[in-house]
XYZ file of C-alpha atoms in Angstrom:
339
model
C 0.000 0.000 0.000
C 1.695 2.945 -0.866
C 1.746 5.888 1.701
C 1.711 9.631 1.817
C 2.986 12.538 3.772
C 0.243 14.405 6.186
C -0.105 16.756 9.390
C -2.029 15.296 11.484
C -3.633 16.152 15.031
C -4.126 12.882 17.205
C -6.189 14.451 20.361
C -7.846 17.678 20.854
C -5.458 20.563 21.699
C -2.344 18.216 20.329
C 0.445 19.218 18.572
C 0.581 19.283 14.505
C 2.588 16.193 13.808
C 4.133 15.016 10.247
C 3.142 11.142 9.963
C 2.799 8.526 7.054
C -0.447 7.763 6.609
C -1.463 5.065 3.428
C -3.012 6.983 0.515
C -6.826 7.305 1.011
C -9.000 4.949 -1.268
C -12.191 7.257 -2.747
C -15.820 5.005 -1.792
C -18.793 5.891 -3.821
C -19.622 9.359 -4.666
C -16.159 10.445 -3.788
C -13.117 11.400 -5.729
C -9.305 11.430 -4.861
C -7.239 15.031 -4.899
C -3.482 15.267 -5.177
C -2.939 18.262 -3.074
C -1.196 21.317 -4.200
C -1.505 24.099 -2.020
C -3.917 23.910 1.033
C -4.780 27.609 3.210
C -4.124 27.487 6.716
C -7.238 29.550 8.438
C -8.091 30.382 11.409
C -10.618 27.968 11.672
C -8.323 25.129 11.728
C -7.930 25.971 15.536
C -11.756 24.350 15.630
C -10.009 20.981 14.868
C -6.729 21.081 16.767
C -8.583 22.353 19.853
C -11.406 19.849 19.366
C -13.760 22.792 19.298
C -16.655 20.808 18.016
C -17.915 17.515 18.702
C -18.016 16.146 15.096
C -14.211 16.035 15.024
C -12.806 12.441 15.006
C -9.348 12.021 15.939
C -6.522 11.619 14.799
C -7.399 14.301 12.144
C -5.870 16.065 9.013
C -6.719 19.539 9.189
C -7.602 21.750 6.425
C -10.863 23.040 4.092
C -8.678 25.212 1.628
C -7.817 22.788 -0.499
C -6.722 23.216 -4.108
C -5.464 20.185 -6.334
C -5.691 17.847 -9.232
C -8.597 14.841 -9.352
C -6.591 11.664 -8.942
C -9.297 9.169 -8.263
C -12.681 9.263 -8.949
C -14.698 6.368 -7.022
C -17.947 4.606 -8.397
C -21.239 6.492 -9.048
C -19.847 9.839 -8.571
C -22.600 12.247 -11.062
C -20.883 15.534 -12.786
C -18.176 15.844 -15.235
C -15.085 15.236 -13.250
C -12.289 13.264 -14.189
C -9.021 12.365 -13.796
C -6.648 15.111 -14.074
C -9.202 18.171 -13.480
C -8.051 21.208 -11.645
C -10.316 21.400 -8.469
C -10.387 23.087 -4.982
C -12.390 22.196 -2.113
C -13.736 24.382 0.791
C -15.114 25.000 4.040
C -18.094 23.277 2.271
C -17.728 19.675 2.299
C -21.132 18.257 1.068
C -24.695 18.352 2.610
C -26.887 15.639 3.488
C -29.504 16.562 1.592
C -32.671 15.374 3.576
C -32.239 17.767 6.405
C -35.033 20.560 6.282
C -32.857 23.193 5.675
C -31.430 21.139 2.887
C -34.641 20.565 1.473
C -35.644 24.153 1.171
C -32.084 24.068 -0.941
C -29.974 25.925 1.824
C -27.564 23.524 1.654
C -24.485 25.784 3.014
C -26.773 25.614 6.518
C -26.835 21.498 6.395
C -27.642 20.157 10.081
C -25.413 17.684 9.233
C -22.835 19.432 7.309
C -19.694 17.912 6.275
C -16.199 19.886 6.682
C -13.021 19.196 5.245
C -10.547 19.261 8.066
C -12.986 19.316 10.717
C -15.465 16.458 10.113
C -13.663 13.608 7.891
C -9.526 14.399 6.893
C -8.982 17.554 5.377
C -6.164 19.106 2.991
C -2.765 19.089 5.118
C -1.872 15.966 2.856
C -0.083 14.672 -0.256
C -3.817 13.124 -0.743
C -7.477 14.199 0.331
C -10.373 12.149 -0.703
C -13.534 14.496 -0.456
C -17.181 13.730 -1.621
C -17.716 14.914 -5.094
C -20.587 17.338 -4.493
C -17.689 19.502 -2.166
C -15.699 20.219 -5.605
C -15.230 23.699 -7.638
C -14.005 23.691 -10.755
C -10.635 25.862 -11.105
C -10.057 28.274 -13.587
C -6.569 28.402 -15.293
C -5.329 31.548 -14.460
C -5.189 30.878 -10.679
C -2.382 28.926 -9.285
C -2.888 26.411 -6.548
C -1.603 28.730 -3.967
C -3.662 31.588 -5.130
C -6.773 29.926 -5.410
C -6.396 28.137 -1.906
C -7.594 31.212 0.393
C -10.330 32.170 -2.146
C -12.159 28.881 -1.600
C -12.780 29.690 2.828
C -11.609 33.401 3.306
C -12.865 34.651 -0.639
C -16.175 32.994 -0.896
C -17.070 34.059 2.382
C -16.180 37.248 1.708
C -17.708 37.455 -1.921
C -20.594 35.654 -1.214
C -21.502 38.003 1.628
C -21.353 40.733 -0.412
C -23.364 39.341 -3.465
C -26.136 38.343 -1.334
C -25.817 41.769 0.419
C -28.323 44.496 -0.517
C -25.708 46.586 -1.651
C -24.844 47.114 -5.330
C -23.139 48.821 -7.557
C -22.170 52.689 -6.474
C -23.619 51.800 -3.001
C -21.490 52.339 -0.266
C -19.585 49.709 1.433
C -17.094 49.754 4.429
C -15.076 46.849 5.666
C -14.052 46.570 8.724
C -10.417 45.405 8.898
C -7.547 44.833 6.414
C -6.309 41.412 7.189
C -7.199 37.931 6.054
C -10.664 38.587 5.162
C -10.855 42.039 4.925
C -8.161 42.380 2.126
C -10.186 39.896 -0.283
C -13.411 41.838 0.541
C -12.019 45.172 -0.364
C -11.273 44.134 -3.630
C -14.341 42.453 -4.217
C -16.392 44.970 -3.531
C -14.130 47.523 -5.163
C -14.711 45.099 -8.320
C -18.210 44.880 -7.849
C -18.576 48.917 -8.563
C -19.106 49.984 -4.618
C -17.776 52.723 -3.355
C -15.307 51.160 -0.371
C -14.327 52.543 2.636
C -11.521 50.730 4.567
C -11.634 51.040 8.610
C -8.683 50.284 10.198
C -6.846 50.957 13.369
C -3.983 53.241 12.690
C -2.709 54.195 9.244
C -0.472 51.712 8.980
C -2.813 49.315 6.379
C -4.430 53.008 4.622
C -2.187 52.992 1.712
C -2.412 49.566 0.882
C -6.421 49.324 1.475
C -5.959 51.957 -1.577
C -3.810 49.945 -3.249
C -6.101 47.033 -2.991
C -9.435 49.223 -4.081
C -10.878 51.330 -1.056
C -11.302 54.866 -2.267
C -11.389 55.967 1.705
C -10.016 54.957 5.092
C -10.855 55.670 8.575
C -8.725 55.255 11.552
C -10.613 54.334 13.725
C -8.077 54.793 16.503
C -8.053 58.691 15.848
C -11.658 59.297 15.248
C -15.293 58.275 15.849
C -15.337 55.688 13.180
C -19.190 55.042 13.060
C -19.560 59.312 13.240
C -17.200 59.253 10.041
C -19.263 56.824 8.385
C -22.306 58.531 9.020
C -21.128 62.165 7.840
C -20.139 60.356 4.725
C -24.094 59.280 4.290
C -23.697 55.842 6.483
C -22.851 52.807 4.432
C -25.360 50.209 2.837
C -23.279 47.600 3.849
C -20.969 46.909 6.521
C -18.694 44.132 6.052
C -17.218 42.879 9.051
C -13.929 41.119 9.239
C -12.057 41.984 12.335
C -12.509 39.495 15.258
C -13.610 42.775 17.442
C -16.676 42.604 18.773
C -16.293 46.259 19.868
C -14.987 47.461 16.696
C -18.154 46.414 14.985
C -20.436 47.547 17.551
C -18.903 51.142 17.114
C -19.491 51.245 13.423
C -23.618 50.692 14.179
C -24.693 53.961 13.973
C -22.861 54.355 10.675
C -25.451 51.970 9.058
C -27.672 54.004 6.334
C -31.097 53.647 6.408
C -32.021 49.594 5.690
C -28.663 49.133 6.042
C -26.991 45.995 6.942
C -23.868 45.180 9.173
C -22.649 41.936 7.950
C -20.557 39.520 10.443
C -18.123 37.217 8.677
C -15.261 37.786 11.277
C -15.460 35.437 14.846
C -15.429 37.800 17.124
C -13.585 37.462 20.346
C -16.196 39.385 22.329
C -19.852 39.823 22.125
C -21.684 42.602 19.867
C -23.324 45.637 21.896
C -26.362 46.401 19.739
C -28.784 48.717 21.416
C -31.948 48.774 19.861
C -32.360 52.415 18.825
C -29.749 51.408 16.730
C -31.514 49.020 14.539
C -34.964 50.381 15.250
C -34.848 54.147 13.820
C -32.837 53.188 10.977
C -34.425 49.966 10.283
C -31.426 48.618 10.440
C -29.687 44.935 10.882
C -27.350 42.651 11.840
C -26.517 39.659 10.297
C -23.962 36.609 9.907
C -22.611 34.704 6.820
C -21.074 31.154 6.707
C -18.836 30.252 3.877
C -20.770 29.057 0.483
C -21.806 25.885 -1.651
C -18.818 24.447 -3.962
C -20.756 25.996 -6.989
C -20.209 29.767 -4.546
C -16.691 28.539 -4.423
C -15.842 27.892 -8.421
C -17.918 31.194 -8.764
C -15.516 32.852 -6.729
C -12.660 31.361 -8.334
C -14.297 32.210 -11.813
C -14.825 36.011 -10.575
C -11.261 36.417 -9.573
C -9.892 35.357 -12.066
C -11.720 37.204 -14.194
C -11.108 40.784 -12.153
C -7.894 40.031 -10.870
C -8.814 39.533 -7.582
C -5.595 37.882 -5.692
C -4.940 36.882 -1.414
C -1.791 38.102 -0.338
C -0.088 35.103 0.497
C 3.095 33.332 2.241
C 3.778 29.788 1.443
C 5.573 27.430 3.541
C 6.131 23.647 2.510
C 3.681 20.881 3.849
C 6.092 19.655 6.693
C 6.253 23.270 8.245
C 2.671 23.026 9.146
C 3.201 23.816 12.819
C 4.999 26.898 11.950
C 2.631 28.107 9.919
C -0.178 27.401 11.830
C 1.553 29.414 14.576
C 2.385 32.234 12.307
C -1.027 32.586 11.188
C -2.524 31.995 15.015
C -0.412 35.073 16.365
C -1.525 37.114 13.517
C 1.804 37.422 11.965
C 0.649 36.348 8.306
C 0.285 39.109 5.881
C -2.489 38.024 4.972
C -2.696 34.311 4.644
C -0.304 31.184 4.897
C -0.804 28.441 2.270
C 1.077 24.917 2.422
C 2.321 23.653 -0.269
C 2.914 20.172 -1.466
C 5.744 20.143 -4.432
């Protein structure tokens, strides 16, 4: 049986260890990926911690998976075949008899499968995934380009398409890191008008760079006032794991405006009600996406131009990175790679 290289987690809060593990056989409905590049997000702490009770251990973490089909197992339905360019995301296939399933919101699945989390994920040579959690990528994205862009890019695209905002609206994001700098640019793409909020000035020129055609500090002013001198923002999309940051930018909302929460806040969301009543106003959060959100975020970025800023480290440095990326020390995300 031949074998492959992997970082794998054997108990919760365990170490990231490099093992041999035998090459995964796809079962029906399933296909075989040789890895490429896999993202390392923040949400891989879920698995190593043992954060959720669906986590079976040992485990290979990792949902930002992108990579060639290898294997494609029996009865698998769709075009894929052996040597297709895929990725795979947070998004790991739905059960499909659920009720939310059956009203077709299959990104909400009770019993939701996630790469990484719920079955091995992408810190491998090999991942064998169900075929209904693959997105077809486009050429012009490299593996390591296209891995954030299939957790931290459809989450923030998606968001944003579903979002009431559209073209010429205004849209801030809060925060220029992992998420933030994907959703600046895709809502700079999308024809908004962007305003990046940001402590310090530190990120303003490249938030400009990226697409924002303002920033606020919000360490030197008000940044909710700002927002709402400007004419308060359709949209806000919010990235930074503050739960005071995005409370503060509340009363910048415009009327029927909508704060957005893609970013897991370390501490809970103040909301008073005024601020959602007068306005008519809301707050909402937004998982990830389907694989067909996925391969249309890969299709939109590589269409616009749309890139993650990105460090790469090989496969067997998965500890480092992981610990890199934990203390926030990744500008903007780490990606493992494979050859």
């Amino acid at each position: 049986m031949s074998t492959m290289r992997a970082i794998q987690v054997a108990k919760a809060g365990g170490d990231l260890e490099l093992v041999e593990r035998e090459v995964p056989q796809p079962g029906p409905g399933e296909v075989r990926i040789r890895v490429r590049a896999c993202g390392v997000c923040h949400s891989d702490m879920w698995a190593k911690e043992g954060a959720l009770p669906i986590t079976p251990y040992p485990i290979i973490p990792g949902h930002e998976i992108a990579g060639t089909v290898d294997e494609v197992g029996d009865g698998v339905l769709g075009p894929w075949r052996r040597g297709d360019e895929v990725g795979v995301g947070w998004f790991g296939g739905a059960c499909y008899h659920c009720a939310r399933c059956r009203r077709g919101d299959f990104i909400t699945c009770e019993n939701a499968k996630i790469p990484g989390i719920s079955f091995d994920g992408g810190y491998a040579e090999y991942v064998v995934v169900p075929a209904d959690a693959l997105a077809r990528m486009p050429d012009g994205l490299s593996p390591a380009e296209a891995a954030p862009l299939l957790c931290a890019g459809v989450t923030t695209f998606h968001a944003l398409r579903e979002s009431p905002a559209r073209p010429g609206d205004r849209v801030a994001v809060l925060g220029v890191g992992g998420l933030g700098h994907l959703g600046i640019q895709f809502a700079a793409k999308m024809g908004m008008e962007v305003v990046a909020i940001s402590r310090g000035t530190a990120k303003a020129d490249l938030a400009r760079k990226l697409g924002a055609h303002h920033h606020i500090d919000s360490e030197a002013t008000d940044a909710g006032q700002a927002l709402a001198e400007m004419g308060g923002a359709t949209v806000v999309l919010a990235t930074a794991t503050s739960g005071a940051a995005a409370s503060a930018l509340l009363p910048g909302l415009a009327a029927r405006g909508q704060m957005i929460v893609v970013g897991a806040a370390e501490d809970p969301l103040q909301v008073p009600a005024t601020a959602l009543i007068m306005p008519a106003a809301g707050v909402s959060g937004h998982p990830s996406g389907t694989s067909q959100d996925s391969e249309d975020t890969l299709r939109f970025s590589d269409l616009t131009g749309v890139r993650p800023m990105i460090e790469t480290m090989p496969l067997e440095k998965a500890a480092e990175a992981y610990d890199r990326m934990m203390a926030n020390d990744a500008r903007f995300r780490m990606v493992l790679t494979t050859e």
